[in-house]
């Protein structure tokens, strides 16, 4: 009797969107030992691993200080608060990002002002930012989308010239450089996320602010700990936003591999580029002034939803980041944003393909073969 169930069973997910086990497996013993050491120590909050991780992350990034927090969203929110941004202020940012970028601005009472993105890099640039400056503008908050740094020398020069604070959303760009300098080190603050799928990912939530201002770092350390620097004394209304020792212990181990993992992502991107060449797709364009570390490998495709369906049928994961730009989100409808034609067009056509360190050439070929099949039929 033929096994009829075999015909109707769903195809296995041959290519996942992200595969963290490839990162974790070779580090299994090291991670297990570090986690047990924390558990045995009984010190779970603001202990030696957080202090060491902050020191190691600051050294890696090339800044004076790093303050570890509970999430990337908190990193943005607390950095804006510590920069004294609040009601009546405007913060210029991108409409093409995760909702957390805009939410962090709104938590402070300030208004996000969106400017359209560059069609090649999907990041905001200095000219668009300059055109949106008003007397209420206090800060600029660029995002290094998909792991490609925005034009930071130009943006930093504009901010210096116009007296604006510069706070970077580096949630997707840990280890990406521009002009030899790390993303997150061009202004007052660089805000990072260690959400598990990010380039440096924990085994839970986590975040960090990089800065070279000792006073700003001290303020962030108060804000993450209920406004308290000295035990029992609360100087201001703060939050509970601490990275915990278990996460810090894992992140310390992973930090030592992040350059190799980013290099593996770049190499996977080159493989995609070779296998998707010549198709009616826009492949990612690398700005030669920076290093794209491919948090996502994103193509633009006129037939996006047909490709997405074919990939799913073939057991291949893919994602759309982001289907709706921020200025079109219902929650932000009151922000009074103008039309952003580039962001709207990119949102309508973008498709993020499976990307993680360790994805094989055979898996990339599977993805490419399905896309070729759709686009040449
Ligand atoms: C992931 C992400 C965040 C938020 O980070 P969390 O750690 O999930 O809070 C903010 N901005 C961007 C661009 C992100 O990709």
Coordinates of C-alpha atoms and ligand atoms in Angstrom, one line a residue:
X1 CA 0.0 0.0 0.0
X2 CA 1.4 3.4 -0.9
X3 CA 1.6 5.8 2.0
X4 CA -0.9 8.4 0.9
X5 CA -0.1 10.7 3.8
X6 CA 3.3 11.3 2.4
X7 CA 1.7 13.1 -0.6
X8 CA -0.3 15.5 1.4
X9 CA 2.1 16.2 4.3
X10 CA 3.5 19.7 4.2
X11 CA 6.9 20.1 2.7
X12 CA 9.6 20.5 5.4
X13 CA 10.8 24.1 5.9
X14 CA 13.9 23.5 3.8
X15 CA 15.2 27.1 4.2
X16 CA 14.2 29.0 7.4
X17 CA 14.4 32.8 7.6
X18 CA 16.9 32.6 10.5
X19 CA 18.7 29.6 12.0
X20 CA 20.2 30.4 15.4
X21 CA 21.2 26.8 16.1
X22 CA 24.0 27.2 13.7
X23 CA 25.4 29.9 15.9
X24 CA 24.7 28.2 19.2
X25 CA 25.8 24.6 18.4
X26 CA 29.6 25.2 18.3
X27 CA 29.3 27.4 21.5
X28 CA 27.1 24.9 23.4
X29 CA 29.6 24.0 26.1
X30 CA 30.9 27.6 26.5
X31 CA 27.4 29.0 26.8
X32 CA 26.2 26.3 29.2
X33 CA 29.2 26.9 31.5
X34 CA 28.7 30.6 31.5
X35 CA 25.0 30.3 32.2
X36 CA 25.6 27.9 35.1
X37 CA 28.2 30.1 36.5
X38 CA 25.7 33.0 36.7
X39 CA 23.0 30.8 38.2
X40 CA 25.4 29.4 40.8
X41 CA 26.6 33.0 41.6
X42 CA 23.1 34.0 42.7
X43 CA 23.8 37.5 41.2
X44 CA 21.3 38.0 38.4
X45 CA 20.9 41.8 38.0
X46 CA 23.7 44.4 37.4
X47 CA 26.5 42.0 38.2
X48 CA 30.0 41.3 36.8
X49 CA 28.8 40.0 33.4
X50 CA 26.8 43.2 32.6
X51 CA 29.8 45.4 33.6
X52 CA 32.2 43.2 31.5
X53 CA 29.9 43.2 28.6
X54 CA 29.5 46.9 28.7
X55 CA 33.3 47.3 28.7
X56 CA 33.8 44.8 25.9
X57 CA 31.1 46.3 23.7
X58 CA 32.5 49.8 24.2
X59 CA 35.9 48.6 23.2
X60 CA 34.5 46.8 20.2
X61 CA 32.6 49.8 19.0
X62 CA 35.3 52.3 19.8
X63 CA 33.4 54.4 22.3
X64 CA 34.0 55.4 25.9
X65 CA 30.9 54.0 27.4
X66 CA 28.2 51.4 26.8
X67 CA 25.1 51.1 28.9
X68 CA 23.2 47.8 28.7
X69 CA 19.4 47.9 28.8
X70 CA 16.5 45.6 28.6
X71 CA 15.7 46.1 24.9
X72 CA 16.5 48.1 21.7
X73 CA 13.3 49.9 22.1
X74 CA 14.4 51.0 25.6
X75 CA 17.8 52.0 24.3
X76 CA 16.1 54.5 21.9
X77 CA 13.5 55.7 24.4
X78 CA 16.0 56.2 27.3
X79 CA 18.6 57.8 24.9
X80 CA 16.0 60.4 23.8
X81 CA 15.0 61.0 27.4
X82 CA 18.6 61.4 28.5
X83 CA 19.0 63.9 25.6
X84 CA 16.2 65.9 27.2
X85 CA 13.9 65.4 24.2
X86 CA 10.2 65.9 25.1
X87 CA 6.9 67.6 24.3
X88 CA 7.1 70.3 21.6
X89 CA 10.3 68.8 20.1
X90 CA 10.6 67.4 16.6
X91 CA 12.8 64.4 15.8
X92 CA 13.6 63.8 12.1
X93 CA 13.6 60.1 11.2
X94 CA 12.8 57.6 8.5
X95 CA 9.4 56.4 7.5
X96 CA 10.8 53.0 6.5
X97 CA 11.7 51.2 9.8
X98 CA 10.3 49.0 12.5
X99 CA 7.6 50.7 14.6
X100 CA 9.9 51.0 17.6
X101 CA 11.8 53.8 16.0
X102 CA 8.8 56.1 15.9
X103 CA 7.3 54.8 19.2
X104 CA 10.5 55.7 21.1
X105 CA 10.1 59.3 19.9
X106 CA 6.4 59.3 20.8
X107 CA 7.0 57.9 24.3
X108 CA 8.9 61.1 25.1
X109 CA 6.0 63.3 23.9
X110 CA 8.1 64.6 20.9
X111 CA 6.9 64.4 17.3
X112 CA 8.5 62.1 14.7
X113 CA 9.0 64.0 11.4
X114 CA 9.4 61.6 8.5
X115 CA 11.6 62.4 5.5
X116 CA 11.6 60.1 2.4
X117 CA 14.3 57.5 1.9
X118 CA 17.1 57.2 -0.7
X119 CA 16.0 54.8 -3.4
X120 CA 19.3 53.0 -3.5
X121 CA 20.0 52.4 0.2
X122 CA 16.5 52.8 1.7
X123 CA 18.1 55.1 4.4
X124 CA 17.4 58.8 4.9
X125 CA 20.1 61.2 3.7
X126 CA 21.4 64.6 4.7
X127 CA 19.6 66.6 1.9
X128 CA 16.2 65.3 2.8
X129 CA 16.9 65.9 6.5
X130 CA 18.1 69.4 5.9
X131 CA 14.9 70.3 4.1
X132 CA 12.8 69.2 7.1
X133 CA 14.5 71.2 9.8
X134 CA 12.2 73.6 11.6
X135 CA 12.8 75.8 14.8
X136 CA 11.3 72.8 16.8
X137 CA 13.8 70.3 15.4
X138 CA 16.0 69.0 18.3
X139 CA 17.4 65.7 17.0
X140 CA 18.0 63.4 14.0
X141 CA 17.4 59.7 14.3
X142 CA 18.6 57.7 11.3
X143 CA 18.2 54.0 11.0
X144 CA 20.9 51.8 9.4
X145 CA 18.3 49.7 7.6
X146 CA 19.0 46.0 6.9
X147 CA 22.5 46.5 8.2
X148 CA 23.7 49.2 5.8
X149 CA 24.9 52.4 7.5
X150 CA 23.3 55.6 6.5
X151 CA 25.5 58.4 5.1
X152 CA 26.8 59.3 8.6
X153 CA 29.6 61.7 7.8
X154 CA 27.2 63.9 5.9
X155 CA 24.4 63.6 8.5
X156 CA 26.8 64.2 11.4
X157 CA 28.2 67.3 9.7
X158 CA 24.7 68.6 9.1
X159 CA 23.7 68.0 12.8
X160 CA 26.9 69.8 14.0
X161 CA 26.3 72.7 11.6
X162 CA 22.6 73.1 12.7
X163 CA 23.0 72.4 16.4
X164 CA 21.0 69.1 16.3
X165 CA 21.5 66.0 18.4
X166 CA 22.3 62.8 16.6
X167 CA 21.0 59.5 17.9
X168 CA 21.4 56.4 15.7
X169 CA 19.1 53.4 15.6
X170 CA 21.6 50.6 15.1
X171 CA 19.3 47.8 15.9
X172 CA 20.1 46.2 12.6
X173 CA 23.7 47.3 12.3
X174 CA 25.9 45.9 15.1
X175 CA 29.4 45.8 13.5
X176 CA 28.6 47.8 10.3
X177 CA 31.2 50.4 9.6
X178 CA 31.2 53.6 7.6
X179 CA 34.5 55.3 6.7
X180 CA 36.2 52.9 9.1
X181 CA 34.0 53.9 12.0
X182 CA 31.3 51.8 13.6
X183 CA 27.7 52.6 13.2
X184 CA 26.5 54.0 16.5
X185 CA 29.5 56.2 17.1
X186 CA 28.8 59.2 15.0
X187 CA 26.7 61.3 17.4
X188 CA 25.6 61.5 21.0
X189 CA 24.2 57.9 21.1
X190 CA 24.1 54.7 19.2
X191 CA 21.1 52.4 20.1
X192 CA 21.5 48.7 19.7
X193 CA 19.1 45.7 20.0
X194 CA 20.1 42.1 21.0
X195 CA 16.7 40.7 20.0
X196 CA 17.5 37.0 19.1
X197 CA 17.4 37.5 15.3
X198 CA 19.7 40.6 15.2
X199 CA 23.3 40.3 14.0
X200 CA 24.4 40.1 17.7
X201 CA 21.4 38.4 19.3
X202 CA 20.9 37.2 22.8
X203 CA 18.6 34.4 24.0
X204 CA 15.9 36.9 24.9
X205 CA 15.5 40.6 24.8
X206 CA 18.4 43.1 25.3
X207 CA 19.7 46.5 24.2
X208 CA 22.5 48.9 24.6
X209 CA 23.4 52.6 24.2
X210 CA 26.9 53.5 23.1
X211 CA 28.2 57.0 23.8
X212 CA 31.4 58.8 24.4
X213 CA 29.8 61.2 27.0
X214 CA 30.4 60.1 30.6
X215 CA 27.6 62.3 31.8
X216 CA 25.1 60.9 29.3
X217 CA 26.1 57.4 30.2
X218 CA 25.6 58.1 33.9
X219 CA 22.2 59.5 33.2
X220 CA 21.2 56.4 31.3
X221 CA 22.5 54.2 34.2
X222 CA 20.1 56.2 36.5
X223 CA 17.2 55.9 34.1
X224 CA 17.5 52.1 33.7
X225 CA 17.4 51.7 37.5
X226 CA 14.5 53.8 38.7
X227 CA 16.4 57.0 38.7
X228 CA 18.8 55.8 41.3
X229 CA 22.6 56.1 41.4
X230 CA 23.1 55.7 45.1
X231 CA 21.2 52.9 46.8
X232 CA 17.9 54.1 48.2
X233 CA 18.1 57.6 46.7
X234 CA 15.9 58.3 43.6
X235 CA 16.8 61.5 41.8
X236 CA 14.3 61.3 39.0
X237 CA 11.5 59.1 37.5
X238 CA 13.3 56.2 36.0
X239 CA 12.4 52.8 34.7
X240 CA 13.3 49.1 35.2
X241 CA 15.3 48.5 32.1
X242 CA 18.3 46.4 32.9
X243 CA 20.0 43.8 30.8
X244 CA 20.2 40.7 33.0
X245 CA 23.3 38.7 33.8
X246 CA 22.3 35.6 31.9
X247 CA 21.9 37.6 28.7
X248 CA 25.1 39.5 29.3
X249 CA 27.0 36.2 29.8
X250 CA 25.7 34.9 26.5
X251 CA 26.3 38.2 24.6
X252 CA 29.9 38.3 25.8
X253 CA 30.6 34.9 24.2
X254 CA 28.8 35.9 21.0
X255 CA 30.4 39.3 20.7
X256 CA 33.7 37.6 20.0
X257 CA 32.2 35.9 16.9
X258 CA 30.1 38.8 15.5
X259 CA 32.7 39.9 12.9
X260 CA 33.0 36.4 11.5
X261 CA 29.2 36.1 11.4
X262 CA 28.8 39.4 9.7
X263 CA 31.4 38.3 7.1
X264 CA 29.5 35.1 6.6
X265 CA 26.3 37.2 5.9
X266 CA 28.3 39.3 3.4
X267 CA 29.5 36.2 1.6
X268 CA 25.9 34.8 1.5
X269 CA 24.8 38.1 0.0
X270 CA 27.4 37.8 -2.7
X271 CA 26.1 34.3 -3.4
X272 CA 22.6 35.6 -3.8
X273 CA 23.8 38.3 -6.0
X274 CA 25.4 35.8 -8.4
X275 CA 22.4 33.5 -8.5
X276 CA 19.8 36.3 -8.9
X277 CA 21.7 38.3 -11.5
X278 CA 19.8 39.1 -14.6
X279 CA 16.3 38.7 -13.1
X280 CA 13.7 41.5 -13.0
X281 CA 14.5 42.3 -9.4
X282 CA 16.3 45.2 -7.7
X283 CA 19.2 43.6 -5.7
X284 CA 20.6 45.3 -2.6
X285 CA 23.0 48.2 -3.6
X286 CA 26.0 48.6 -1.4
X287 CA 27.1 52.1 -0.8
X288 CA 30.9 51.9 -1.2
X289 CA 31.5 54.3 1.7
X290 CA 30.3 51.7 4.2
X291 CA 30.1 48.0 5.0
X292 CA 26.7 46.4 4.6
X293 CA 26.3 43.6 7.1
X294 CA 23.1 42.2 5.8
X295 CA 20.9 41.9 8.8
X296 CA 18.4 41.3 5.9
X297 CA 19.0 40.5 2.3
X298 CA 16.1 42.5 0.7
X299 CA 15.1 42.6 -3.0
X300 CA 12.5 44.7 -4.7
X301 CA 10.2 42.7 -7.0
X302 CA 7.1 43.9 -9.0
X303 CA 5.5 40.5 -8.4
X304 CA 6.4 40.3 -4.7
X305 CA 3.3 38.5 -3.5
X306 CA 3.5 35.8 -6.2
X307 CA 7.2 35.2 -5.4
X308 CA 6.3 35.0 -1.7
X309 CA 3.6 32.4 -2.3
X310 CA 5.9 30.3 -4.5
X311 CA 8.6 30.4 -1.8
X312 CA 6.1 29.3 0.8
X313 CA 4.9 26.4 -1.4
X314 CA 8.5 25.2 -1.7
X315 CA 9.1 25.3 2.0
X316 CA 11.2 28.5 1.9
X317 CA 10.7 31.2 4.5
X318 CA 10.7 34.8 3.5
X319 CA 9.4 38.0 5.1
X320 CA 8.3 41.5 4.2
X321 CA 10.0 44.2 6.3
X322 CA 8.1 46.5 6.1
X323 CA 4.7 46.2 4.4
X324 CA 3.4 49.6 5.6
X325 CA 5.8 52.6 6.1
X326 CA 5.5 54.3 9.5
X327 CA 3.7 57.4 8.2
X328 CA 0.9 55.0 6.8
X329 CA 0.5 53.1 10.1
X330 CA -2.9 53.7 11.7
X331 CA -1.3 54.5 15.1
X332 CA 0.8 57.3 13.5
X333 CA -2.0 58.8 11.3
X334 CA -2.1 61.9 13.6
X335 CA 1.6 62.8 12.8
X336 CA 0.5 64.8 9.8
X337 CA 3.1 63.3 7.4
X338 CA 3.2 64.1 3.7
X339 CA 3.3 61.3 1.1
X340 CA 6.6 59.5 0.9
X341 CA 6.6 58.1 -2.6
X342 CA 10.0 56.2 -2.3
X343 CA 9.2 54.6 1.0
X344 CA 5.7 53.7 -0.2
X345 CA 7.1 52.1 -3.4
X346 CA 9.8 50.1 -1.6
X347 CA 7.2 48.9 1.0
X348 CA 5.0 47.7 -1.8
X349 CA 7.8 45.6 -3.4
X350 CA 10.3 44.6 -0.8
X351 CA 11.0 41.0 0.0
X352 CA 13.5 39.8 2.6
X353 CA 15.1 36.4 1.7
X354 CA 16.5 33.9 4.2
X355 CA 19.7 35.3 5.6
X356 CA 21.9 34.0 8.5
X357 CA 25.5 33.0 9.0
X358 CA 25.8 29.4 7.9
X359 CA 23.1 29.5 5.1
X360 CA 24.6 27.2 2.4
X361 CA 25.1 27.8 -1.3
X362 CA 22.7 24.9 -1.9
X363 CA 20.0 26.6 0.2
X364 CA 20.6 29.9 -1.6
X365 CA 20.3 28.1 -4.9
X366 CA 17.0 26.6 -3.8
X367 CA 15.7 30.1 -3.1
X368 CA 17.0 31.5 -6.3
X369 CA 15.6 28.6 -8.4
X370 CA 12.1 29.2 -7.1
X371 CA 12.4 32.9 -7.8
X372 CA 13.8 32.2 -11.3
X373 CA 10.8 29.9 -11.9
X374 CA 8.3 32.5 -11.0
X375 CA 9.9 35.4 -12.8
X376 CA 10.6 33.6 -16.0
X377 CA 7.1 32.0 -16.3
Ligands
LIG1 C1 14.6 45.4 16.3 C2 14.5 46.9 16.1 C3 14.2 47.8 17.1 C4 13.7 47.4 18.5 O1 14.6 46.5 19.2 P1 14.0 45.6 20.4 O2 15.2 45.0 21.0 O3 13.1 44.5 19.7 O4 13.2 46.4 21.3 C5 14.3 49.1 16.9 N1 14.6 49.6 15.6 C6 14.8 48.8 14.6 C7 15.2 49.3 13.3 C8 14.8 47.4 14.8 O5 15.0 46.6 13.8

